[in-house]
Tab-separated table of C-alpha atoms in Angstrom:
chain	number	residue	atom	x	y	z
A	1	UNK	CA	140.468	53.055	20.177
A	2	UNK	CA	137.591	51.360	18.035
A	3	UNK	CA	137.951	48.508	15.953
A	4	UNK	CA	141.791	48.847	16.773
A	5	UNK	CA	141.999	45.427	15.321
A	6	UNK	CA	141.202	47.225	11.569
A	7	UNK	CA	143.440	50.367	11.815
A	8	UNK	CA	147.006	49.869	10.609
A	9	UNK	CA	149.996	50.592	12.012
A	10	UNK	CA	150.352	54.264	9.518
A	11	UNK	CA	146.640	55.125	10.943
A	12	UNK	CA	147.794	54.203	14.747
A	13	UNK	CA	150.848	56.752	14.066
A	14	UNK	CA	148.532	59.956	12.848
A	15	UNK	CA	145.889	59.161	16.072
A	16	UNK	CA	149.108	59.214	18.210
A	17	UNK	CA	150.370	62.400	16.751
A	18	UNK	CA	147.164	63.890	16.855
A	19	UNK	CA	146.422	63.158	20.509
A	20	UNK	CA	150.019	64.160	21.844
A	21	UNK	CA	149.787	67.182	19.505
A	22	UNK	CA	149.829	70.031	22.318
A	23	UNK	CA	150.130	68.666	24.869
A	24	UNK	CA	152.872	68.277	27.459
A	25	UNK	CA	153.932	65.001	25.838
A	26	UNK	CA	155.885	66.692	23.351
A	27	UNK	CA	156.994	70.093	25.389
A	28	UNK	CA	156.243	73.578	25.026
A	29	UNK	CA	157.272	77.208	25.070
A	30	UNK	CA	156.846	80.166	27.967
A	31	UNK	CA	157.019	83.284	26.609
A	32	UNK	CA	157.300	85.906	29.781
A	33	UNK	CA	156.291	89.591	29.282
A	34	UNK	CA	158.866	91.992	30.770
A	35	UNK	CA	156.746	94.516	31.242
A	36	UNK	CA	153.781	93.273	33.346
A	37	UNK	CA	155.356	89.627	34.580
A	38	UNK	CA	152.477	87.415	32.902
A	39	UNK	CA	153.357	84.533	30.949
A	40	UNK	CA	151.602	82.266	27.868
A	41	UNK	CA	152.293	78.374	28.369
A	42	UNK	CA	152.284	77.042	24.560
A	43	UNK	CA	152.793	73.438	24.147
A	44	UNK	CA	154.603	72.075	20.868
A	45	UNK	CA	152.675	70.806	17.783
A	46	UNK	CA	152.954	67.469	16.407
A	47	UNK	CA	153.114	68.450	12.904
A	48	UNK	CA	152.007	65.723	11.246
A	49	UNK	CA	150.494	66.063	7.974
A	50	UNK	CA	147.219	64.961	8.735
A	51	UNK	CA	146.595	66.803	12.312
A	52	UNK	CA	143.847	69.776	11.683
A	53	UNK	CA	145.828	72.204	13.647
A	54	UNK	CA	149.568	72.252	12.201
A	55	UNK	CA	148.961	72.223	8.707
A	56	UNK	CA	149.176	76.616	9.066
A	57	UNK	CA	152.578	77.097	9.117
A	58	UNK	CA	153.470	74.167	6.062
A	59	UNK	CA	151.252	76.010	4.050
A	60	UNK	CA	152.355	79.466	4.346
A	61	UNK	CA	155.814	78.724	3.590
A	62	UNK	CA	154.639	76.776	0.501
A	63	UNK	CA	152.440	79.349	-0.458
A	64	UNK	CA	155.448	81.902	-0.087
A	65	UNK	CA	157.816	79.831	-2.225
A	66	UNK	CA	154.961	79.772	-4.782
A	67	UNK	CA	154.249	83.202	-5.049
A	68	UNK	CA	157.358	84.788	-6.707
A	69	UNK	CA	156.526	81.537	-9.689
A	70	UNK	CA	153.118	83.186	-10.511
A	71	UNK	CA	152.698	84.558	-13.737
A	72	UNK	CA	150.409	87.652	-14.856
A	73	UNK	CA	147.701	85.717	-16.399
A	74	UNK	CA	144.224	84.313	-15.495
A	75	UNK	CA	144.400	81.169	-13.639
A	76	UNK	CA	141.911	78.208	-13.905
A	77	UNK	CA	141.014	75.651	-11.795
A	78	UNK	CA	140.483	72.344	-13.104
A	79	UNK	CA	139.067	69.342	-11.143
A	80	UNK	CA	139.494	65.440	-11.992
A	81	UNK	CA	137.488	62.927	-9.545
A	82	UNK	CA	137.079	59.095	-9.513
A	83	UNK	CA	133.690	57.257	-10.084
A	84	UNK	CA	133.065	55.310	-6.758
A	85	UNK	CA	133.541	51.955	-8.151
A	86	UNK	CA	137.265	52.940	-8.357
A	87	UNK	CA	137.516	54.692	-5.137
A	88	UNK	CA	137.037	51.485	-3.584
A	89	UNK	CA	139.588	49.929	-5.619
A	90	UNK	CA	141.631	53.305	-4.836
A	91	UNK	CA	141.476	52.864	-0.497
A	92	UNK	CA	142.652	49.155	-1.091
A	93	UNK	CA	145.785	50.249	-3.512
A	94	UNK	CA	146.262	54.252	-1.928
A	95	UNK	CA	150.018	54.654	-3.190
A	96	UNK	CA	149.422	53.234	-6.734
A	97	UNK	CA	145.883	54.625	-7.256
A	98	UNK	CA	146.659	57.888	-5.882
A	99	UNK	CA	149.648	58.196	-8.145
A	100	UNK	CA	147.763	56.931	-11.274
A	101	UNK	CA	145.406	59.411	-10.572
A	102	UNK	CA	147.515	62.453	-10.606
A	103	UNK	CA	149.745	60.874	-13.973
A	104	UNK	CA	146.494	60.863	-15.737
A	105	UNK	CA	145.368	63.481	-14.831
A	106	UNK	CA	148.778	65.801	-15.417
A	107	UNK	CA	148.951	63.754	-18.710
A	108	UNK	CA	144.995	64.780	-20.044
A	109	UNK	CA	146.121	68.691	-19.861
A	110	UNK	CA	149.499	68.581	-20.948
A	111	UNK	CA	148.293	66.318	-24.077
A	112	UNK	CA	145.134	68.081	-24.615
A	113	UNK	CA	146.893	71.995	-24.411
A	114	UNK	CA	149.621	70.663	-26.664
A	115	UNK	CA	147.427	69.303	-29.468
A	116	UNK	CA	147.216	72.611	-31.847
A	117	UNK	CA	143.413	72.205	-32.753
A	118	UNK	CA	143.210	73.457	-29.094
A	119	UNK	CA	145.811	75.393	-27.576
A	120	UNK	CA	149.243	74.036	-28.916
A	121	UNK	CA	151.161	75.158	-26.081
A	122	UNK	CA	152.856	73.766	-23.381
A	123	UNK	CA	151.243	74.524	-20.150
A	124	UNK	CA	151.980	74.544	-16.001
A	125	UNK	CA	149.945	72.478	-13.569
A	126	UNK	CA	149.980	72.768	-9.826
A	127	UNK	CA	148.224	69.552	-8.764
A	128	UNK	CA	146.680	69.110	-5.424
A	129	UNK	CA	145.087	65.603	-4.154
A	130	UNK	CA	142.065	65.351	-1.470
A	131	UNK	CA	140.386	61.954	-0.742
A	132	UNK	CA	137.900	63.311	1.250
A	133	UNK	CA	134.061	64.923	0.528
A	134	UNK	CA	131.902	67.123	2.782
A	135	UNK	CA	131.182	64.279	4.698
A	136	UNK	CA	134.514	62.559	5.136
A	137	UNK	CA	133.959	59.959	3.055
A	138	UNK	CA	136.081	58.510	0.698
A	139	UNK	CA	136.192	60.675	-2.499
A	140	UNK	CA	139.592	60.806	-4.521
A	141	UNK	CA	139.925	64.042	-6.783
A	142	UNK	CA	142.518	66.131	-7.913
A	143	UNK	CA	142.664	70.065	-8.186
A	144	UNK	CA	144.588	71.383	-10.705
A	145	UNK	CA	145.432	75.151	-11.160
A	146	UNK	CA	146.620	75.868	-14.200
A	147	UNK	CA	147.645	79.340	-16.715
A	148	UNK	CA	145.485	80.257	-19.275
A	149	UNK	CA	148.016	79.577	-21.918
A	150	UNK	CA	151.190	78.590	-22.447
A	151	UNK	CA	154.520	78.405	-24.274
A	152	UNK	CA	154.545	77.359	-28.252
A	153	UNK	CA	155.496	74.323	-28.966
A	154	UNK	CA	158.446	76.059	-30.769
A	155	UNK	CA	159.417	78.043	-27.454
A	156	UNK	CA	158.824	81.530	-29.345
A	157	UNK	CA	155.859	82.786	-28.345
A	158	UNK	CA	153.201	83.006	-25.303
A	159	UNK	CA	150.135	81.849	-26.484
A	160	UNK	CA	146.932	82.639	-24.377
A	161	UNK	CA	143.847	80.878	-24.130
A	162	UNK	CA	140.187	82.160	-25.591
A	163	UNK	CA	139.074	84.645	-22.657
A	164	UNK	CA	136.800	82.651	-19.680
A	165	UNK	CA	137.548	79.141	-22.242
A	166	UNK	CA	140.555	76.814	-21.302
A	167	UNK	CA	140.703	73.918	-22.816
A	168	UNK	CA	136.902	71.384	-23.465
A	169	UNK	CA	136.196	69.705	-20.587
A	170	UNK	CA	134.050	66.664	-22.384
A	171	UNK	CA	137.846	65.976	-24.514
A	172	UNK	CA	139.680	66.254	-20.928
A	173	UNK	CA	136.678	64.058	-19.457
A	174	UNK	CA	137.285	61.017	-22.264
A	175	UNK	CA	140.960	61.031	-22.603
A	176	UNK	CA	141.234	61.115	-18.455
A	177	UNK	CA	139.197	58.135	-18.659
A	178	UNK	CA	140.803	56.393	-21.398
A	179	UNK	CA	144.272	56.815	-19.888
A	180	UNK	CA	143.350	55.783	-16.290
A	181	UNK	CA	141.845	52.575	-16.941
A	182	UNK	CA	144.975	51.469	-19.658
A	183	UNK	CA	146.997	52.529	-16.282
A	184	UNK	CA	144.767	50.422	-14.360
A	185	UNK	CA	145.119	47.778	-16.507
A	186	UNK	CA	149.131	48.041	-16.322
A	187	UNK	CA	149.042	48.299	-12.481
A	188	UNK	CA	146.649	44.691	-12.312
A	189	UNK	CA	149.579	43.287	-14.908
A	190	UNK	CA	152.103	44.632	-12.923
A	191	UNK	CA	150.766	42.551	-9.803
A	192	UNK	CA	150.598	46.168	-7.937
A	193	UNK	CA	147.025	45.721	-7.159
A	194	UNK	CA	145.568	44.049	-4.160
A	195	UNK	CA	142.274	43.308	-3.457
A	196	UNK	CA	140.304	42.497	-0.157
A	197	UNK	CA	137.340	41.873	1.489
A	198	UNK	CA	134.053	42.740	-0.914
A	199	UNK	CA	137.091	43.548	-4.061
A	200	UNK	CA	138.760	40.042	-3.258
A	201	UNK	CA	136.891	38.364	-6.530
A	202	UNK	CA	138.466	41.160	-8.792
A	203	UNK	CA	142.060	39.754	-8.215
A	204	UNK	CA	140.678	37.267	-11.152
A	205	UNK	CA	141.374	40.002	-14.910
A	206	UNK	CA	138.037	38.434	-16.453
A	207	UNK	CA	136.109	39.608	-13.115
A	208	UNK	CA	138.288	43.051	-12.853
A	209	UNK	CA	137.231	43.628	-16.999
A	210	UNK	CA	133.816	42.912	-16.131
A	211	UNK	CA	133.943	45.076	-12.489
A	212	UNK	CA	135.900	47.965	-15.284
A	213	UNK	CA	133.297	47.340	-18.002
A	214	UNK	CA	130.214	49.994	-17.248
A	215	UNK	CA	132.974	52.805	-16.050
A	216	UNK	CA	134.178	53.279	-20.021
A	217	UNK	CA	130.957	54.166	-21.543
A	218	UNK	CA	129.812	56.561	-18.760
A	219	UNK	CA	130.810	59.940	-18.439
A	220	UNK	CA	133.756	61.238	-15.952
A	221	UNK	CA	133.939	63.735	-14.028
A	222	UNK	CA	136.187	66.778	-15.107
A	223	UNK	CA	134.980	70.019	-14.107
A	224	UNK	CA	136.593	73.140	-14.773
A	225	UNK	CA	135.694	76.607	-12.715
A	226	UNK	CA	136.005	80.287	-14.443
A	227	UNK	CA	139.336	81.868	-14.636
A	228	UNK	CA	140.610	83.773	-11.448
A	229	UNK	CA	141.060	87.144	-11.394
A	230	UNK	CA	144.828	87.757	-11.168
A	231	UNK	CA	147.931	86.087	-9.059
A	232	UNK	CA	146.826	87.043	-5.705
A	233	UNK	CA	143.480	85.317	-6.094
A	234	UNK	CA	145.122	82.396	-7.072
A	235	UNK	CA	147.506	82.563	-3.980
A	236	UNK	CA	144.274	82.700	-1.676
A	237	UNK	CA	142.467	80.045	-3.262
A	238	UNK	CA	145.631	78.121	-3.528
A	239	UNK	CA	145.860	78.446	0.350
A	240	UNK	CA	142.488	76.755	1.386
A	241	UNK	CA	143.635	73.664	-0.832
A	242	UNK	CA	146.816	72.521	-0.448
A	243	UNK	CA	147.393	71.318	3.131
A	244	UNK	CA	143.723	71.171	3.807
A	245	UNK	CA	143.239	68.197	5.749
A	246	UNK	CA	139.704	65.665	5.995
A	247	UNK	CA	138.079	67.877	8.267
A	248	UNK	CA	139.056	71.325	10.254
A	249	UNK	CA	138.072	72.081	14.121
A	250	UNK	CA	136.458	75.356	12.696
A	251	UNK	CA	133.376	72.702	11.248
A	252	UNK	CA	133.067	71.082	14.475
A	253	UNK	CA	129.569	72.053	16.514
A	254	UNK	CA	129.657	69.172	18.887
A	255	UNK	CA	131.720	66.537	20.518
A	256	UNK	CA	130.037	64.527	22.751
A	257	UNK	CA	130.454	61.000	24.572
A	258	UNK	CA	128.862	59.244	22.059
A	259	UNK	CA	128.545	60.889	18.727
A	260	UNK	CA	130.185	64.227	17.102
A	261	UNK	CA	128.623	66.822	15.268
A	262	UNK	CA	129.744	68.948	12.105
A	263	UNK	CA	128.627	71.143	9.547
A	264	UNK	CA	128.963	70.107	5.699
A	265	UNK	CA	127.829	71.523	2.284
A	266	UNK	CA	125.589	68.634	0.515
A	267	UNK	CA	126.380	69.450	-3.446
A	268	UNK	CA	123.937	67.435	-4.838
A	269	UNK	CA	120.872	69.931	-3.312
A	270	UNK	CA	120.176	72.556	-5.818
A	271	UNK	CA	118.211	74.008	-3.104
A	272	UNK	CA	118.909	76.872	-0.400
A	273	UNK	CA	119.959	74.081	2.484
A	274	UNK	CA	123.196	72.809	0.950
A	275	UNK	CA	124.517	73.740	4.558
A	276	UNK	CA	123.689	70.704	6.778
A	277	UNK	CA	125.027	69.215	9.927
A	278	UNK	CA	125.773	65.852	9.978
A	279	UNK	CA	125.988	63.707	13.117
A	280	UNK	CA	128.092	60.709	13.305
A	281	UNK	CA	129.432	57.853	16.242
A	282	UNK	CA	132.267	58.343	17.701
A	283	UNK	CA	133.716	55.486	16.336
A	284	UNK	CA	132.518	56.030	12.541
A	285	UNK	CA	133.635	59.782	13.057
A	286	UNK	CA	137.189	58.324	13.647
A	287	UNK	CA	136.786	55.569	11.078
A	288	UNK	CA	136.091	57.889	8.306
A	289	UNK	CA	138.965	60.376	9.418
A	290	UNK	CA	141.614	57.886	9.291
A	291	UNK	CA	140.250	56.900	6.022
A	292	UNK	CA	142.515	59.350	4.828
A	293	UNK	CA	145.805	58.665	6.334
A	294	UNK	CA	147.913	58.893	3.275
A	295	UNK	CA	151.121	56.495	2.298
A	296	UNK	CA	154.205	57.390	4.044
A	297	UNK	CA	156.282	59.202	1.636
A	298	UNK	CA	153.572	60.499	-0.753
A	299	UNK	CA	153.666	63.715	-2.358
A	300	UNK	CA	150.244	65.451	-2.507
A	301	UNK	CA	151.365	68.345	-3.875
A	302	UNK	CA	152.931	67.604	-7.971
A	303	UNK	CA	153.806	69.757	-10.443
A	304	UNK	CA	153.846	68.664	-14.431
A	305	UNK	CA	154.464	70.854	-17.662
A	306	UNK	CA	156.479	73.704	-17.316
A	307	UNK	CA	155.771	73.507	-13.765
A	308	UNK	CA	157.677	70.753	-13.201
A	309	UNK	CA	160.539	70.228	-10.378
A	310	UNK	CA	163.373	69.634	-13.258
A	311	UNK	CA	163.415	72.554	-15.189
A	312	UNK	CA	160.973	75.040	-13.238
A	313	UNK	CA	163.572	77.808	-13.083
A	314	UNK	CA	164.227	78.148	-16.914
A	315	UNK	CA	160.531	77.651	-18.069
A	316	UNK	CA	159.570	80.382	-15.994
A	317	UNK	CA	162.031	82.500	-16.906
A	318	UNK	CA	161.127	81.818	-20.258
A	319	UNK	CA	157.111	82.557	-19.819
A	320	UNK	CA	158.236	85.758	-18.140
A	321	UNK	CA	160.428	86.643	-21.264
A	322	UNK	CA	157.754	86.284	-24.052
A	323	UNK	CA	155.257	87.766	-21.499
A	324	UNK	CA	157.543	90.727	-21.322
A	325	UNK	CA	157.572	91.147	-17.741
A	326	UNK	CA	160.735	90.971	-15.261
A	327	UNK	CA	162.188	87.925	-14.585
A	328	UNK	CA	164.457	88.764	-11.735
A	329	UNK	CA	161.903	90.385	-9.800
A	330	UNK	CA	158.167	89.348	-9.567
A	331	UNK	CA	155.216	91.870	-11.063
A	332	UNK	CA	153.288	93.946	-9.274
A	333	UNK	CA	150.395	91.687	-8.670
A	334	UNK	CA	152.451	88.566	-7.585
A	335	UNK	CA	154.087	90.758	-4.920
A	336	UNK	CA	150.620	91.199	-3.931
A	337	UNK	CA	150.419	87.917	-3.908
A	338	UNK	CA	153.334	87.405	-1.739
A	339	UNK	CA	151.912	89.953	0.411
A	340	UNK	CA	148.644	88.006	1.078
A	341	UNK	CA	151.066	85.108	2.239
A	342	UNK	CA	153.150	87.507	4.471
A	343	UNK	CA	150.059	87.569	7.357
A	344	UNK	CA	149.716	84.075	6.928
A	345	UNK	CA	153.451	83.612	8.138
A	346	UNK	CA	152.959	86.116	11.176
A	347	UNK	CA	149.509	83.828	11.742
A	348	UNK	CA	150.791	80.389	11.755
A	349	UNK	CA	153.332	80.366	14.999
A	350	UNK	CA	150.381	80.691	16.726
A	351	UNK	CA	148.385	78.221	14.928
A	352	UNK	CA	151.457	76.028	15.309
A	353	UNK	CA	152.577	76.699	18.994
A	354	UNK	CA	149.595	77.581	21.187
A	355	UNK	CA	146.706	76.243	22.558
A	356	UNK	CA	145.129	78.833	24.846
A	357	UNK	CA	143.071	79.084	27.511
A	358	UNK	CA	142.124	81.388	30.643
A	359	UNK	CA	144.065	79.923	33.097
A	360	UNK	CA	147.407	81.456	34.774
A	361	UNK	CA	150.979	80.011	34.690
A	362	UNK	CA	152.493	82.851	37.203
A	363	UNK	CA	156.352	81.635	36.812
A	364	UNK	CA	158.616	79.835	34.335
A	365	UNK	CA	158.565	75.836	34.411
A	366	UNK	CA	161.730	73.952	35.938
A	367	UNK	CA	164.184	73.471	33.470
A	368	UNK	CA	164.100	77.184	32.035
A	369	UNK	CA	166.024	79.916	33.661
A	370	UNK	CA	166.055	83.774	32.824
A	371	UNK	CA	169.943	85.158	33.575
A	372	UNK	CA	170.748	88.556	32.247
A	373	UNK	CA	168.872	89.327	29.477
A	374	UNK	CA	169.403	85.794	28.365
A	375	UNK	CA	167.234	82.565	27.976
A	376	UNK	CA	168.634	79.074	28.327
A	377	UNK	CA	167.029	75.699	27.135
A	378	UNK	CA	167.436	73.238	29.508
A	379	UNK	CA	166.054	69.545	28.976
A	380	UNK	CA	163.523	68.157	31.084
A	381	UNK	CA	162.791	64.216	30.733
A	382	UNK	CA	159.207	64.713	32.526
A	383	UNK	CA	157.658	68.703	32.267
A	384	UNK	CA	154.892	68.987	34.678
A	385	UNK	CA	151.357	69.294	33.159
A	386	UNK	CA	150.915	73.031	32.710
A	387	UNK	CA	148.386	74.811	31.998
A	388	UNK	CA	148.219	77.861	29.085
A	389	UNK	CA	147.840	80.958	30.141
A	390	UNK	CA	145.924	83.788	28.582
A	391	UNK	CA	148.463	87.095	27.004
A	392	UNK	CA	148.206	90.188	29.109
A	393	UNK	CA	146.948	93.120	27.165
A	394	UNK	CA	150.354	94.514	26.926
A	395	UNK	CA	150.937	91.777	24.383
A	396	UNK	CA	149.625	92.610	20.887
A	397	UNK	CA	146.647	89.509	20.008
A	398	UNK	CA	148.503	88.184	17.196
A	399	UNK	CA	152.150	88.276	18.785
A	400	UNK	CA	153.455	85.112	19.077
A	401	UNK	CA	157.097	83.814	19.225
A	402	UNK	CA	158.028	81.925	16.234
A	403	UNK	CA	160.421	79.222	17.224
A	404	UNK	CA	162.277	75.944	15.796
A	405	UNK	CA	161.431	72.688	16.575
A	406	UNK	CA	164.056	71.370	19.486
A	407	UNK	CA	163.338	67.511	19.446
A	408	UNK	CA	166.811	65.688	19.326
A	409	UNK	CA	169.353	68.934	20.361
A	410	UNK	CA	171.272	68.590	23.075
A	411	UNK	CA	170.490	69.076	27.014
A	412	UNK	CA	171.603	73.063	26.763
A	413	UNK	CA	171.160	74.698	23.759
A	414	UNK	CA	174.431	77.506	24.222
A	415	UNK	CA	173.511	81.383	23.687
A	416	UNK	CA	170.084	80.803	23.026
A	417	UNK	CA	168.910	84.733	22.366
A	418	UNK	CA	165.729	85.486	23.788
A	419	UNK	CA	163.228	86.423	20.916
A	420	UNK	CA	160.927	90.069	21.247
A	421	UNK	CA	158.439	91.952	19.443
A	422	UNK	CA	159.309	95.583	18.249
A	423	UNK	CA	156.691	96.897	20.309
A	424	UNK	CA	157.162	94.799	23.231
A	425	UNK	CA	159.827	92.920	25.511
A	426	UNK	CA	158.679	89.442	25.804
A	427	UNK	CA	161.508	86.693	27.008
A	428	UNK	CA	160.954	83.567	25.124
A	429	UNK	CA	161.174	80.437	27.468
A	430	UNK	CA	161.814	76.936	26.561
A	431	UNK	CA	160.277	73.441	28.229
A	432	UNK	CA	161.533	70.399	26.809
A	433	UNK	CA	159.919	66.681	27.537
C-alpha cells in the first residue's frame, strides 16, 4: 500500500474488500452441468459499495423497486455541482458536506416548483450523489431526476410543466447558492467543520468569510438536460447513475507495474477529442480512487418532495389519480420500464458471482458433495485456490446460478435444493472459506 500512513482506517476497509473480492478468501460457488460433467468455479463477491464489480446486482433490484413508482410524464434531469474551493472544504468534512449538499439542493427545487410564478406544484426528486469527474478527481455533484410537474399546492390537480422548460436554471443556480453557504455557515457554528492541512487557517470565521467571500458573487453551477422521453428512458438512464462507482474496469486500457491507463471524456474541449486516455502512477491511481470512499452509513441515494420515504405510497397514488391512470397496477410504459430492469436481474448473478477464465476445474471442491439429486453446503475453514473454469456450450452464455450470500450460516446448510435452468440441468455446488 502507498502512503499507508495517509489512508484511514474506512479507505483500508474498501482496498481490503476490493482485493479479497473474488477470490478464494471469501469462497465461491461450483455449478456442475449434468449433462456433459464440466463445471464453472465462481468465487463470492465482496459487495462493498465502492468495488467496480458488485455494484450490478444492488442496482437492478433498486432499479426494479423504482420502476412500478414511475409516472407517465417527461422526466428531467437536473444537475447541482460544487465550485472547487468547497470541494476541498467538502473531502475534509464528507458526511456534513455531502449531506448539505443534497438538503440544498432537494430544498432549491422543491422551493422553486412550489413558488406559483413558476410551477406552484409540489414535485418528486430522486437524488443521486457522485464525487468523482472523468478523471477521478474530486468533484461533488448531485443528479437529480425529477417529473415535469407536479401536484397543486391544493392537492386537486396535476399540473405539468411548459413542454422541453422545467423550472429556470439561473433562479435554481442563486437560491442553491444562497442556501448552501447559510448551511455552511450553520455547520462552522455548529463546530461540525474541521479543517486540515492547507484549510487549517479557515478554522478562524473571519478567514472562512474571507475564504467564502468570491464564491457568492460568482455564478453556480446548475445545469439542467432536456426532458426524457418516457419512463423506460428514465429507468435506463437511471441505471448508469445510481451505483456507479469512481471508475469501472470497462475504462481500463492498461495496468502496468508502474502506472495505469484509462480512457476519460475531457468536457471542457469543444473539440472532436473529448475522448482521451489518461495515464496515472500507481500510487496516485489508488490515491484518487479512495478519494471517494464515502462515510459509513451514508445514503447516496435520497428522495425529497413527494418522493420522499414518509409518505411515498399516498403521493403516488395521488399523482396517479389526477393523472388518471391506474394506481394498483403500473401503465404500459413503466412496465416497460420494469421490463428493461428484468435482463438486468438475469445479468447481475453473473456480474456478482463469477470471474471467468479458460482454465478447467474437472470435479467439485472438498467440502461439497452431490447425493441424489441433492446438493449439500458443507463449511470449509481453508478452500484450496481454484481456478474458474470456462461453461461448456451446453450451458446457455448468460446462465448463471443466482444464489444468497452464506457468510455466518451454519457448517451444513439442511435440504439445500440444487438450483437449474429450464433448459438445462446444472447442480449448483457450494465452497465455503
Amino acid at each position: 500500500m502507498v502512503n499507508t500512513g495517509h489512508v484511514s482506517a474506512g479507505q483500508l476497509r474498501v482496498m481490503t474488500a476490493v482485493e479479497a473480492c473474488r477470490t478464494a478468501a471469501l469462497g465461491g460457488h461450483v455449478e456442475r452441468c449434468e449433462d456433459c460433467a464440466h463445471t464453472r468455479i465462481a468465487y463470492n463477491s465482496c459487495r462493498n459499495r465502492h468495488c467496480p464489480k458488485c455494484q450490478a446486482r444492488a442496482a437492478a433490484e433498486w432499479l426494479e423497486a423504482r420502476a412500478a413508482e414511475l409516472l407517465p410524464v417527461p422526466y428531467f434531469h437536473v444537475v447541482f455541482t460544487l465550485p472547487a474551493p468547497i470541494s476541498a472544504i467538502a473531502y475534509q468534512n464528507k458526511a456534513a458536506v455531502y449531506g448539505l449538499l443534497f438538503t440544498t439542493a432537494g430544498e432549491a427545487l422543491t422551493t422553486i416548483a412550489a413558488d406559483p410564478k413558476h410551477l406552484g406544484a409540489e414535485i418528486g426528486i430522486t437524488a443521486v450523489l457522485h464525487t468523482w469527474g472523468q478523471n477521478l478527481d474530486h468533484h461533488p455533484h448531485v443528479h437529480c431526476i425529477v417529473p415535469g410537474g407536479g401536484i397543486s399546492l391544493d392537492g386537486t390537480r396535476w399540473l405539468p410543466c411548459r413542454p422541453g422548460f422545467f423550472l429556470p436554471v439561473r433562479v435554481l443556480s442563486r437560491l442553491f447558492r444562497r442556501l448552501f453557504l447559510q448551511g455552511l455557515e450553520a455547520l462552522r457554528a455548529a463546530g461540525k467543520l474541521h479543517f486540515f492541512g492547507e484549510l487549517e487557517s479557515l478554522a478562524n470565521p473571519r478567514a472562512l468569510r474571507a475564504y467564502l467571500a468570491p464564491l457568492r458573487r460568482c455564478e453556480w453551477v446548475v445545469y439542467a438536460k432536456r426532458p426524457f422521453a418516457g419512463p423506460a428512458q428514465v429507468l435506463a438512464y437511471l441505471a448508469r447513475y445510481t451505483h456507479r462507482v469512481a471508475i469501472s474496469d470497462s475504462r481500463l486500457i492498461e495496468v502496468a507495474d508502474d502506472h495505469v491507463s484509462f480512457r476519460w471524456k475531457d468536457y471542457r474541449d469543444n473539440g472532436r477529442h473529448k475522448l482521451k486516455v489518461m495515464h496515472l502512477a500507481i500510487g496516485e491511481f489508488i490515491r484518487r480512487f479512495l478519494m471517494h470512499t464515502l462515510p459509513n452509513g451514508f445514503h447516496r441515494i435520497r428522495y425529497y418532495g413527494f418522493s420522499a420515504n414518509g409518505h411515498r405510497s399516498d403521493k403516488l397514488a395521488r399523482c396517479r389519480e389526477l393523472l388518471d391512470v391506474p394506481t394498483t397496477a403500473p401503465d404500459g410504459d413503466v412496465t416497460e420500464a420494469a421490463d428493461h430492469a428484468s435482463p438486468l436481474l438475469a445479468l447481475v448473478a453473473e456480474g456478482e458471482c463469477s470471474s471467468s477464465s479458460n482454465s478447467t476445474a474437472p470435479v467439485p471442491p472438498r467440502g461439497s458433495t452431490a447425493h441424489e439429486g441433492r446438493s449439500v453446503l458443507r463449511r470449509q475453514s481453508n478452500p484450496p485456490q481454484l481456478q474458474a473454469a470456462a461453461l461448456p456450450d451446453c450451458v446457455p452464455p448468460l446462465f448463471t446460478t443466482r444464489v444468497a450470500a452464506f457468510a455466518g450460516q451454519s457448517s451444513i446448510a439442511r435440504g439445500l435444493s440444487p438450483r437449474s435452468s429450464r433448459r438445462h440441468r446444472c447442480r449448483l455446488f457450494i465452497i465455503k472459506p
